C-alpha positions in Angstrom: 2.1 3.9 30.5 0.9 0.4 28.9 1.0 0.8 25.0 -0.3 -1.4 22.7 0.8 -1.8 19.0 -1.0 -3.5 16.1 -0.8 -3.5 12.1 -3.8 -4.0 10.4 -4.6 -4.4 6.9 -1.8 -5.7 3.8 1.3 -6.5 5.2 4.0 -4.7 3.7 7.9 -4.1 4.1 8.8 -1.7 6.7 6.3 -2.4 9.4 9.2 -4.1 11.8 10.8 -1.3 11.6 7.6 1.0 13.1 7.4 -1.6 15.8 11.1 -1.8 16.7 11.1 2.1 17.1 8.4 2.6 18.8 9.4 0.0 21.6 13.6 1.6 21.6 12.2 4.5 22.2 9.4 3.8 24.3 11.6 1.7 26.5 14.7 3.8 26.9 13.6 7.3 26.9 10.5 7.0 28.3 10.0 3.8 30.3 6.9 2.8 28.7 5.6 -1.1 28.8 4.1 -2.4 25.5 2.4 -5.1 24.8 1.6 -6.5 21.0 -2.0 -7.7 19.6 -1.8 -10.1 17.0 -3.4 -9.6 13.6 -4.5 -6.7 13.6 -8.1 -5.6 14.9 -8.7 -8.6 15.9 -6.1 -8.6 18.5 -7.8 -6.5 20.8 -10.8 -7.5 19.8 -10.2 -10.8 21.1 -7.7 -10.0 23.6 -4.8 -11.7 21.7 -1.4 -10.4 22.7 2.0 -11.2 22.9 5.1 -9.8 24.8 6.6 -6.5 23.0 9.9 -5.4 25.1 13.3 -4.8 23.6 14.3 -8.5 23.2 11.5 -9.0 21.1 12.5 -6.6 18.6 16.0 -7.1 17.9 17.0 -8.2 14.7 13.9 -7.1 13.1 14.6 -3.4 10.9 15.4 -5.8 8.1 12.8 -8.0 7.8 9.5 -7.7 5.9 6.1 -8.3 6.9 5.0 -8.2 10.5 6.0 -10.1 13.6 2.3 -9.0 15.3 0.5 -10.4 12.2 -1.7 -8.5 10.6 -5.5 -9.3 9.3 -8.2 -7.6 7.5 -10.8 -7.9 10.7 -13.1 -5.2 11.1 -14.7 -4.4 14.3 -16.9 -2.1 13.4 -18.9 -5.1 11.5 -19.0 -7.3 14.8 -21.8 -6.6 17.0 -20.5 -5.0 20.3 -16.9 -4.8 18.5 -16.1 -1.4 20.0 -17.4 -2.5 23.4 -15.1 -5.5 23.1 -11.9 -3.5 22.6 -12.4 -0.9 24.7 -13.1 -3.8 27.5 -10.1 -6.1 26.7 -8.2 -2.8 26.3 -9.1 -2.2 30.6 -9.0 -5.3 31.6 -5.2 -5.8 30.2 -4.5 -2.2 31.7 -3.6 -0.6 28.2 -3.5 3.2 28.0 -3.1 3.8 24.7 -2.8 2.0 21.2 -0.6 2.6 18.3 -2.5 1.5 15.3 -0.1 1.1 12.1 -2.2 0.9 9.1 -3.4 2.0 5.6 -7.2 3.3 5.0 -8.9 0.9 6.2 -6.7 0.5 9.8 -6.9 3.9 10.7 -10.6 4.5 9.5 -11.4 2.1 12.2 -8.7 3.9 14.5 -10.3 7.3 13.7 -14.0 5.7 14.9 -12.5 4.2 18.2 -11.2 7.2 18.9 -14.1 9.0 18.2 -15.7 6.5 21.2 -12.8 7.7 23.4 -10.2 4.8 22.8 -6.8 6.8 23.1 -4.8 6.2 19.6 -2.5 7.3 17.6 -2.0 6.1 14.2 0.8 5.5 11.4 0.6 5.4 8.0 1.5 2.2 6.4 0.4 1.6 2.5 2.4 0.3 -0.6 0.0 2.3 -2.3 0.8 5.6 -0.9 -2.9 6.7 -1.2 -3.7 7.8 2.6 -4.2 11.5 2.5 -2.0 14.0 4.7 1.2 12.5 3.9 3.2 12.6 1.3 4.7 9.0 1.7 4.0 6.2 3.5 6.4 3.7 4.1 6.0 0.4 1.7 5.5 2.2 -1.1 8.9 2.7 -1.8 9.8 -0.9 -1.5 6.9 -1.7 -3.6 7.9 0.3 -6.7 11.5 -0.9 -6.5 10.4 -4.3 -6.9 8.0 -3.6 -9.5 10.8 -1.8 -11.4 13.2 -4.5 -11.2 10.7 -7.0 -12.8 9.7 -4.5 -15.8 13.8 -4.0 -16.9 13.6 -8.0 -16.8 10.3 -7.9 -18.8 12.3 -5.7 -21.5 14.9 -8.1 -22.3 12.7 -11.1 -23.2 10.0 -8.7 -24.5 12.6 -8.0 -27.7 13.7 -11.3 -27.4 10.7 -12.9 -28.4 8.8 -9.7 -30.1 6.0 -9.6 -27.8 4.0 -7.4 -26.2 4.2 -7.4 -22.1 1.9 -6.4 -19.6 2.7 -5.9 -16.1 0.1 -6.1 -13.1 1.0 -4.3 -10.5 -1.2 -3.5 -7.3 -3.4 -0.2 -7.3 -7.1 -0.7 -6.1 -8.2 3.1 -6.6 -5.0 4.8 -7.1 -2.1 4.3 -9.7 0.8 5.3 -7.7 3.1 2.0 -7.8 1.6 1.8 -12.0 3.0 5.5 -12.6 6.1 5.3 -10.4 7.6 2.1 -11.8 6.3 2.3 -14.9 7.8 5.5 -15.4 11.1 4.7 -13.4 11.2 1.2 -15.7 10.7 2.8 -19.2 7.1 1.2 -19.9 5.0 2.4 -23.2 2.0 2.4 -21.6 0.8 2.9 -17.7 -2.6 2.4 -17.0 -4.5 3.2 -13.9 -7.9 3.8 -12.1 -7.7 7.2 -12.1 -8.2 7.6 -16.0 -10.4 4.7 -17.7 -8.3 3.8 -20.9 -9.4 3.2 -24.5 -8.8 0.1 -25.7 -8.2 1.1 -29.2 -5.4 3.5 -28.0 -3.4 1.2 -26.1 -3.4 -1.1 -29.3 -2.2 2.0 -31.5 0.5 2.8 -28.8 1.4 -1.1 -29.1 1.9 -1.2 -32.5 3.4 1.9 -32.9 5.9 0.6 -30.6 6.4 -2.4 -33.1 6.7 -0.6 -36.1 10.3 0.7 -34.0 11.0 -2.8 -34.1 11.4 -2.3 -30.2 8.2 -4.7 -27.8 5.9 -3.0 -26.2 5.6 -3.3 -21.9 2.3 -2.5 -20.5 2.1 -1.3 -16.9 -1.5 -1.7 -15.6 -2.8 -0.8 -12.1 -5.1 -3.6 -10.7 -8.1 -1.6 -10.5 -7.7 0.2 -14.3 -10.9 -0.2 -16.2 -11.4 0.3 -19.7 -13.9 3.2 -20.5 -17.7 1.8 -20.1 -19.0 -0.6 -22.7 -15.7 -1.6 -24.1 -14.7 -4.2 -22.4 -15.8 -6.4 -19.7 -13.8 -6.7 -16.6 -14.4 -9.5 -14.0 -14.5 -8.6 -10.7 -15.0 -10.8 -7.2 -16.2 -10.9 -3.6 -16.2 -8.6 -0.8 -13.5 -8.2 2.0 -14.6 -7.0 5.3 -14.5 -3.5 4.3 -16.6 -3.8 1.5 -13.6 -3.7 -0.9 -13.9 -6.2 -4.0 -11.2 -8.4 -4.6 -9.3 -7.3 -8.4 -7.5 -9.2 -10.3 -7.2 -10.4 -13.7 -7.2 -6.8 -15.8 -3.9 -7.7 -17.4 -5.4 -10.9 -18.9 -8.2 -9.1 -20.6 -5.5 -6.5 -21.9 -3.3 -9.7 -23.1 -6.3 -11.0 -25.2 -7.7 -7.8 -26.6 -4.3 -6.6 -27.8 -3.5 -10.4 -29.3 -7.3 -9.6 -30.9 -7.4 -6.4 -31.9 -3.5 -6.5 -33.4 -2.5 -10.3 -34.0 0.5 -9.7 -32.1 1.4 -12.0 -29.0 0.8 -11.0 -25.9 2.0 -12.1 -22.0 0.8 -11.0 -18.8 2.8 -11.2 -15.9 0.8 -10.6 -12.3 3.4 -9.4 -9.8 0.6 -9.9 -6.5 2.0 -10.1 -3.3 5.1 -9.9 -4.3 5.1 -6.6 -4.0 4.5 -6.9 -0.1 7.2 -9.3 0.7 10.6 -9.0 1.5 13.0 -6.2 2.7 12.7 -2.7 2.9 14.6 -0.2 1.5 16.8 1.6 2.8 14.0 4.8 2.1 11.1 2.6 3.8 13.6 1.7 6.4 14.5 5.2 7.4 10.9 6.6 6.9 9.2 3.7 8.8 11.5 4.4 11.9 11.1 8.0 12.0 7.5 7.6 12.2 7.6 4.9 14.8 9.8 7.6 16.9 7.5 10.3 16.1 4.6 7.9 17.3 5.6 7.5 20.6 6.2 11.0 21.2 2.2 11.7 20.0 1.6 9.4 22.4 3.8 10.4 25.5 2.2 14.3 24.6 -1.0 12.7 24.6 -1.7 13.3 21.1 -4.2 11.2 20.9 -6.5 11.3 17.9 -3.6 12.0 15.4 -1.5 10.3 12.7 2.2 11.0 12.3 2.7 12.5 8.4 5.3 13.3 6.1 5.5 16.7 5.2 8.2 17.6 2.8 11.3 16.4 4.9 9.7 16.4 8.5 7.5 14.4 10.5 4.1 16.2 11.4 0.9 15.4 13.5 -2.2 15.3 11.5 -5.8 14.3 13.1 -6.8 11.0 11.5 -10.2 13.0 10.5 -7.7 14.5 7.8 -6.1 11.6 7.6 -8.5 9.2 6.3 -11.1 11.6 5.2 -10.3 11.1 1.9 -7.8 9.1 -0.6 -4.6 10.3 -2.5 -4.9 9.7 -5.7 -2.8 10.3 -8.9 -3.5 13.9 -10.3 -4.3 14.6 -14.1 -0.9 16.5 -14.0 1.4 13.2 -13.0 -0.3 10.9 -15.2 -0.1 14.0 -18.4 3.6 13.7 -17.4 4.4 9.9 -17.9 2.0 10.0 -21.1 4.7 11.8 -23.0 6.4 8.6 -23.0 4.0 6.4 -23.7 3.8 4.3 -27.6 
């Protein structure tokens, strides 16, 4: 067979790693061909490619991002999109494509191959929210870094007697906020699952004064106060309708400065969070799915995403998969609040 491999969506660490399985394995065991398409959906959309054979891939577990590109294109907005693909997909004899992708990647995956494309797809997200898996490979990475800068918040937080806030990523789920926020000993996490009260986060802060300890805010970039509160800025759409966030920790700095005449800092962590290399956990996770992917697609699996269930790797149709997203139950976030002022 003639595969082709794309990543679509945010880049994030581990995604090498998918690639360099799949074609190891593709190669050696099965002697597939594979050839890559560059930046994402647009790739075969255009009929972009490059050369995907073992040589190509050595050297690159380590290495973050994505040596296809990657690109927020969505076909399904282009007129005569699907017709394109499936056309450039014939005419450059592809049997099969290996989409690796968050929510937006594999919703597109899951309508091509509703319009027969053969795919299979793998989940890639730093913020773990694609249903029917209980990881996805970025995450991991993400959160470790995220960590790292909160213990370095904590030491100039006392230093200086201020309150901290840290924005981290999180557009409709708080997973990366609750993770590192509990692993990194914040006072308060806040995320899009549960709109906050202003009034309570500034208690919490100046409770945590009054220990003569500085308070460190975690905030997801798509927390929101509870309505009439506050007013959050938001901006322009992406292809997939998604509005770009940004700027929530600001507000929080200059409300808390307001409301309790304590200073305040915000540090925006961004893509940062994407970049560099995996963990060893990403690394490992991000393999085994790539060597689970082939195999869906050598069975002719087609219409499924590879999943982690508990320890093992599972087959789940990307119906499931995307249907809808993970997000943090009241029972996770009731646990980190214990710890919170």
């Amino acid at each position: 067979m003639r595969i082709g491999v794309l990543t679509g969506g945010g880049d994030c660490p581990g995604l090498n790693a998918v690639i360099r399985a799949v074609v190891r394995k593709g190669v050696s065991v099965y002697g597939h061909e594979f050839v890559g398409f560059r930046d994402g959906w647009r790739g075969p959309l255009e009929g972009d490619t490059m050369p995907l054979d073992i040589q190509a891939v050595r050297g690159i577990l380590p290495r973050g991002g994505t040596i296809l590109g990657s690109s927020r294109t969505n076909p399904m907005k282009i007129e005569g999109g699907v017709d394109r693909i499936k056309d450039n997909l014939a005419s450059g004899g592809v049997d099969a494509l290996i989409a690796i992708g968050g929510e937006d990647t594999l919703g597109v995956a899951r309508q091509l191959s509703d319009r027969g494309v053969r795919v299979v797809g793998v989940p890639k997200t730093i913020d773990n929210d694609l249903a029917g898996t209980d990881y996805t490979f970025g995450f991991d990475t993400a959160v470790n870094i995220a960590m790292e800068a909160i213990d370095r918040l904590h030491t100039t937080a006392e230093s200086h007697h201020r309150a901290l806030i840290c924005e981290v990523m999180g557009r409709h789920a708080g997973w990366i906020a609750l993770h590192a926020g509990m692993a990194g000993g914040a006072n308060v996490i806040l995320i899009p699952e549960k709109p906050f009260d202003i009034d309570k986060v500034c208690e919490y802060v100046e409770s945590r004064f009054r220990t003569r300890y500085s308070p460190i805010i975690v905030v997801a970039e798509g927390a929101h106060p509870i309505e009439g509160q506050m007013a959050v800025q938001t901006g322009e759409l992406d292809a997939f309708g998604h509005v770009r966030l940004g700027g929530i920790g600001e507000v929080l700095a200059k409300e808390i400065e307001k409301r309790t005449g304590k200073e305040a800092r915000t540090t925006v962590l961004g893509h940062i969070q994407r970049g560099g290399t995996p963990t060893a956990f990403d690394r490992v996770l991000a393999t085994r799915f790539g060597l689970q992917a082939i195999d869906a697609v050598h069975d002719g699996a087609f219409g499924t995403m590879v999943a982690l269930r508990g320890t093992e790797i599972v087959r789940v149709g990307l119906d499931e998969a995307t249907a809808e997203l993970k997000t943090v139950p009241v029972s996770r976030y009731e646990e980190a609040e214990v710890f919170f002022g």
